[in-house]
Short mmCIF file of C-alpha atoms in Angstrom, two decimals:
data_model
loop_
_atom_site.label_atom_id
_atom_site.label_comp_id
_atom_site.label_asym_id
_atom_site.label_seq_id
_atom_site.Cartn_x
_atom_site.Cartn_y
_atom_site.Cartn_z
CA THR A 5 4.53 -12.02 -5.16
CA CYS A 6 6.50 -9.47 -3.23
CA ASN A 7 10.15 -8.84 -3.54
CA PHE A 8 10.34 -7.81 0.13
CA ASN A 9 10.48 -10.27 3.07
CA CYS A 10 8.94 -8.43 5.84
CA THR A 11 8.44 -10.46 9.16
CA TYR A 12 4.94 -8.98 9.73
CA CYS A 13 3.61 -10.05 6.25
CA PRO A 14 2.10 -13.45 5.72
CA GLU A 15 4.76 -15.79 4.11
CA VAL A 16 2.33 -16.39 1.16
CA LEU A 17 2.93 -12.90 -0.11
CA HIS A 18 6.63 -13.45 -0.74
CA ASP A 19 7.34 -17.16 -1.02
CA GLY A 20 6.59 -17.37 -4.77
CA SER A 21 3.88 -19.92 -4.24
CA SER A 22 1.09 -17.68 -6.05
CA ALA A 23 1.67 -17.49 -9.81
CA TRP A 24 0.74 -14.34 -11.60
CA PRO A 25 -2.27 -14.46 -14.06
CA GLY A 26 -1.91 -14.09 -17.66
CA LEU A 27 -2.37 -10.63 -19.30
CA GLU A 28 -5.23 -11.80 -21.52
CA GLU A 29 -6.93 -13.43 -18.56
CA VAL A 30 -6.72 -10.00 -16.62
CA LYS A 31 -7.86 -8.08 -19.59
CA ALA A 32 -10.82 -10.25 -20.19
CA PHE A 33 -11.82 -9.64 -16.42
CA VAL A 34 -11.50 -5.83 -16.92
CA ASP A 35 -13.54 -5.95 -19.95
CA ARG A 36 -16.36 -7.79 -18.11
CA ILE A 37 -16.37 -5.29 -15.45
CA LEU A 38 -16.41 -2.37 -17.74
CA ASP A 39 -19.08 -3.91 -20.09
CA GLN A 40 -21.42 -4.38 -16.87
CA LYS A 41 -20.66 -0.86 -15.40
CA LYS A 42 -20.91 1.34 -18.71
CA GLN A 43 -22.66 3.99 -16.87
CA ASN A 44 -20.30 4.22 -14.02
CA LYS A 45 -16.74 5.52 -13.50
CA VAL A 46 -14.73 2.57 -12.67
CA ALA A 47 -11.43 2.35 -10.90
CA PHE A 48 -9.18 -0.76 -10.54
CA GLU A 49 -6.83 -1.01 -7.65
CA PHE A 50 -4.14 -3.64 -7.62
CA THR A 51 -2.50 -4.76 -4.44
CA GLY A 52 0.15 -7.49 -3.83
CA GLY A 53 2.66 -8.58 -3.11
CA GLU A 54 4.45 -5.96 -5.13
CA VAL A 55 2.38 -5.46 -8.33
CA THR A 56 5.07 -3.42 -10.11
CA VAL A 57 7.15 -6.59 -10.60
CA TYR A 58 4.43 -8.23 -12.65
CA ARG A 59 6.00 -8.14 -16.14
CA HIS A 60 2.73 -7.05 -17.83
CA PHE A 61 1.75 -4.38 -15.25
CA VAL A 62 2.74 -1.24 -17.36
CA GLU A 63 0.85 -2.87 -20.41
CA LEU A 64 -2.05 -3.66 -18.26
CA CYS A 65 -2.33 -0.17 -16.84
CA GLU A 66 -2.07 1.38 -20.42
CA TYR A 67 -4.90 -0.98 -21.47
CA ILE A 68 -7.21 -0.04 -18.52
CA LYS A 69 -6.69 3.69 -19.25
CA SER A 70 -7.40 3.29 -22.88
CA ARG A 71 -10.73 1.76 -21.74
CA GLY A 72 -11.60 4.95 -19.85
CA ALA A 73 -11.13 3.65 -16.31
CA ALA A 74 -8.93 4.72 -13.52
CA VAL A 75 -5.84 2.93 -12.09
CA ALA A 76 -4.57 2.86 -8.61
CA PHE A 77 -2.19 0.58 -6.88
CA ILE A 78 -0.18 -0.15 -3.65
CA SER A 79 3.75 -0.26 -4.02
CA ASN A 80 6.72 -0.43 -1.90
CA GLY A 81 8.50 1.95 -4.21
CA SER A 82 11.41 -0.52 -4.78
CA ARG A 83 11.42 -0.20 -8.49
CA THR A 84 14.25 2.11 -9.91
CA ALA A 85 13.92 5.91 -10.43
CA ARG A 86 14.18 5.24 -14.21
CA TRP A 87 11.07 2.83 -13.93
CA TRP A 88 9.02 5.28 -12.19
CA LYS A 89 10.00 8.18 -14.51
CA SER A 90 9.00 6.04 -17.51
CA PHE A 91 5.67 4.98 -15.88
CA ALA A 92 4.66 8.74 -15.57
CA ASN A 93 0.74 9.04 -16.41
CA LYS A 94 -0.03 5.41 -16.55
CA ALA A 95 -1.96 5.60 -13.30
CA ASP A 96 -4.12 8.00 -11.48
CA HIS A 97 -3.31 7.08 -7.73
CA VAL A 98 -0.53 5.21 -5.99
CA CYS A 99 -0.10 4.39 -2.23
CA LEU A 100 3.57 4.15 -1.56
CA SER A 101 4.25 2.09 1.69
CA PHE A 102 7.56 2.30 3.25
CA HIS A 103 8.73 -0.88 5.11
CA ALA A 104 11.79 -0.10 7.22
CA GLU A 105 13.00 -3.80 7.39
CA GLU A 106 13.73 -4.01 3.65
CA GLY A 107 13.36 -0.48 2.22
CA ASP A 108 15.80 2.26 1.68
CA ALA A 109 14.49 5.64 3.03
CA ALA A 110 16.67 7.68 0.48
CA HIS A 111 15.41 5.81 -2.45
CA PHE A 112 11.88 5.76 -1.23
CA LEU A 113 11.78 9.63 -0.73
CA GLU A 114 13.21 10.03 -4.42
CA ILE A 115 10.32 7.81 -5.69
CA VAL A 116 7.82 9.90 -3.82
CA ASN A 117 9.21 12.98 -5.43
CA ILE A 118 9.11 11.41 -8.78
CA ALA A 119 5.66 9.84 -8.54
CA SER A 120 4.02 13.01 -7.03
CA GLN A 121 4.88 14.98 -10.29
CA ASN A 122 2.30 12.95 -12.43
CA ILE A 123 0.19 10.74 -9.94
CA LYS A 124 -1.85 11.41 -6.90
CA VAL A 125 0.36 9.96 -4.07
CA HIS A 126 -0.50 8.46 -0.58
CA VAL A 127 2.34 7.57 1.60
CA ASN A 128 2.37 5.06 4.40
CA VAL A 129 5.17 4.69 6.86
CA MET A 130 5.09 1.38 8.56
CA MET A 131 6.61 2.09 11.89
CA HIS A 132 9.22 -0.44 13.07
CA PRO A 133 10.52 -0.40 16.67
CA LYS A 134 14.05 -1.02 15.67
CA LYS A 135 13.96 1.43 12.91
CA TRP A 136 12.04 4.09 14.68
CA ASP A 137 14.23 7.12 14.06
CA THR A 138 14.50 6.24 10.37
CA CYS A 139 10.68 6.05 10.06
CA ILE A 140 10.17 9.33 11.90
CA ASP A 141 12.79 11.26 9.87
CA LEU A 142 11.37 9.83 6.58
CA ALA A 143 7.79 10.85 7.66
CA GLU A 144 8.96 14.38 8.31
CA ARG A 145 10.71 14.59 5.08
CA VAL A 146 7.79 13.34 3.10
CA CYS A 147 5.64 16.02 4.65
CA GLN A 148 7.55 18.66 2.77
CA VAL A 149 6.77 17.01 -0.59
CA PRO A 150 4.00 19.08 -2.34
CA ASN A 151 0.66 17.08 -3.08
CA ILE A 152 1.35 14.37 -0.66
CA THR A 153 -0.97 12.61 1.88
CA MET A 154 1.11 10.99 4.41
CA THR A 155 -0.09 8.37 7.00
CA GLU A 156 1.83 6.92 10.03
CA GLN A 157 0.39 3.80 11.44
CA LEU A 158 1.18 2.06 14.75
CA ASN A 159 -0.83 -1.07 13.90
CA PRO A 160 -1.00 -2.25 16.50
CA LEU A 161 0.84 -0.12 19.06
CA PHE A 162 -0.07 -2.83 21.65
CA GLY A 163 -1.55 -6.14 21.09
CA VAL A 164 -2.35 -9.30 23.21
CA ASP A 165 -3.51 -12.52 21.64
CA VAL A 166 -4.55 -15.36 23.97
CA MET A 167 -5.60 -18.92 23.29
CA PHE A 168 -7.32 -20.73 26.30
CA LYS A 169 -7.15 -24.53 26.85
CA ASN A 170 -10.94 -24.79 26.07
CA ASN A 171 -10.22 -23.42 22.61
CA PHE A 172 -11.60 -20.07 23.21
CA SER A 173 -9.51 -17.24 22.12
CA ALA A 174 -9.33 -13.51 23.02
CA ARG A 175 -7.58 -10.54 21.40
CA PHE A 176 -6.98 -6.91 22.43
CA ASP A 177 -5.21 -4.31 20.19
CA ILE A 178 -4.48 -0.62 20.40
CA LYS A 179 -3.88 1.07 17.11
CA LYS A 180 -2.81 4.56 16.45
CA SER A 181 -2.51 6.57 13.12
CA ARG A 182 -1.75 10.17 11.93
CA THR A 183 -2.59 11.49 8.48
CA ALA A 184 -1.04 14.66 7.34
CA SER A 185 -1.65 16.42 3.99
CA LEU A 186 -0.29 19.67 2.48
CA SER A 187 -2.66 22.00 0.57
CA LEU A 188 -1.02 24.10 -2.02
CA ILE A 189 -4.07 26.52 -2.14
CA ASP A 190 -3.51 28.20 1.48
CA TYR A 191 -0.18 26.31 1.99
CA GLN A 192 -1.45 24.73 5.33
CA VAL A 193 -0.92 21.36 6.69
CA SER A 194 -4.05 19.39 7.82
CA GLU A 195 -3.51 16.57 10.33
CA THR A 196 -5.83 13.95 11.56
CA ARG A 197 -4.98 11.70 14.52
CA SER A 198 -7.00 8.49 15.45
CA THR A 199 -6.85 5.85 18.31
CA GLU A 200 -8.59 2.45 17.76
CA PHE A 201 -9.33 -0.28 20.27
CA VAL A 202 -10.09 -3.62 18.94
CA ILE A 203 -11.60 -6.43 21.11
CA GLY A 204 -12.14 -9.92 19.71
CA PHE A 205 -13.20 -13.39 20.83
CA GLY A 206 -13.16 -16.64 18.98
CA TYR A 207 -13.61 -20.49 19.32
CA ARG A 208 -11.76 -23.11 17.41
CA LYS A 209 -13.73 -26.20 16.65
CA LYS A 210 -11.85 -29.29 15.81
CA GLY A 211 -12.80 -32.07 13.74
#
């Protein structure tokens, strides 16, 4: 379940139809994985919805860390600054995604600064046509935060999805992304740009 209502996300992610699992149920799953992978370094990554609104999330992260595994998660950064400060070293990596339809840029930047003091942070700025200047401004400000990897995604930049009368479908997308990271060793910014072309065909069978 997510506390945002972004138009480009599936309804099931924020309509409350999916119940959170119980804490003991998740712990049992963690134990099974770790017992089977005793010789390996294991990392658990949590995605949502917005996982930080799960009422047992902090306790779960503490339990996983106590078992010697790593914790990573994806978040929209909407929890309060106080929450993020108290969360401190309970995870190893967080991917913070800014959603311009629902998010507050100033608050998001504050959370990036707080989280980056204790956790490895990756930032995604989800570009939105109606909030373009806000997204660009935030991306530039995020690049000034030490120890941050930042990604801008146009996903897609352009897309066509066609359904024909004979039940065949065709799709064509152009996706662009830019990833920038700041090195505190030589104080240089490295940047990677990519362009992806996606062509798809399908057939829907009835009955």
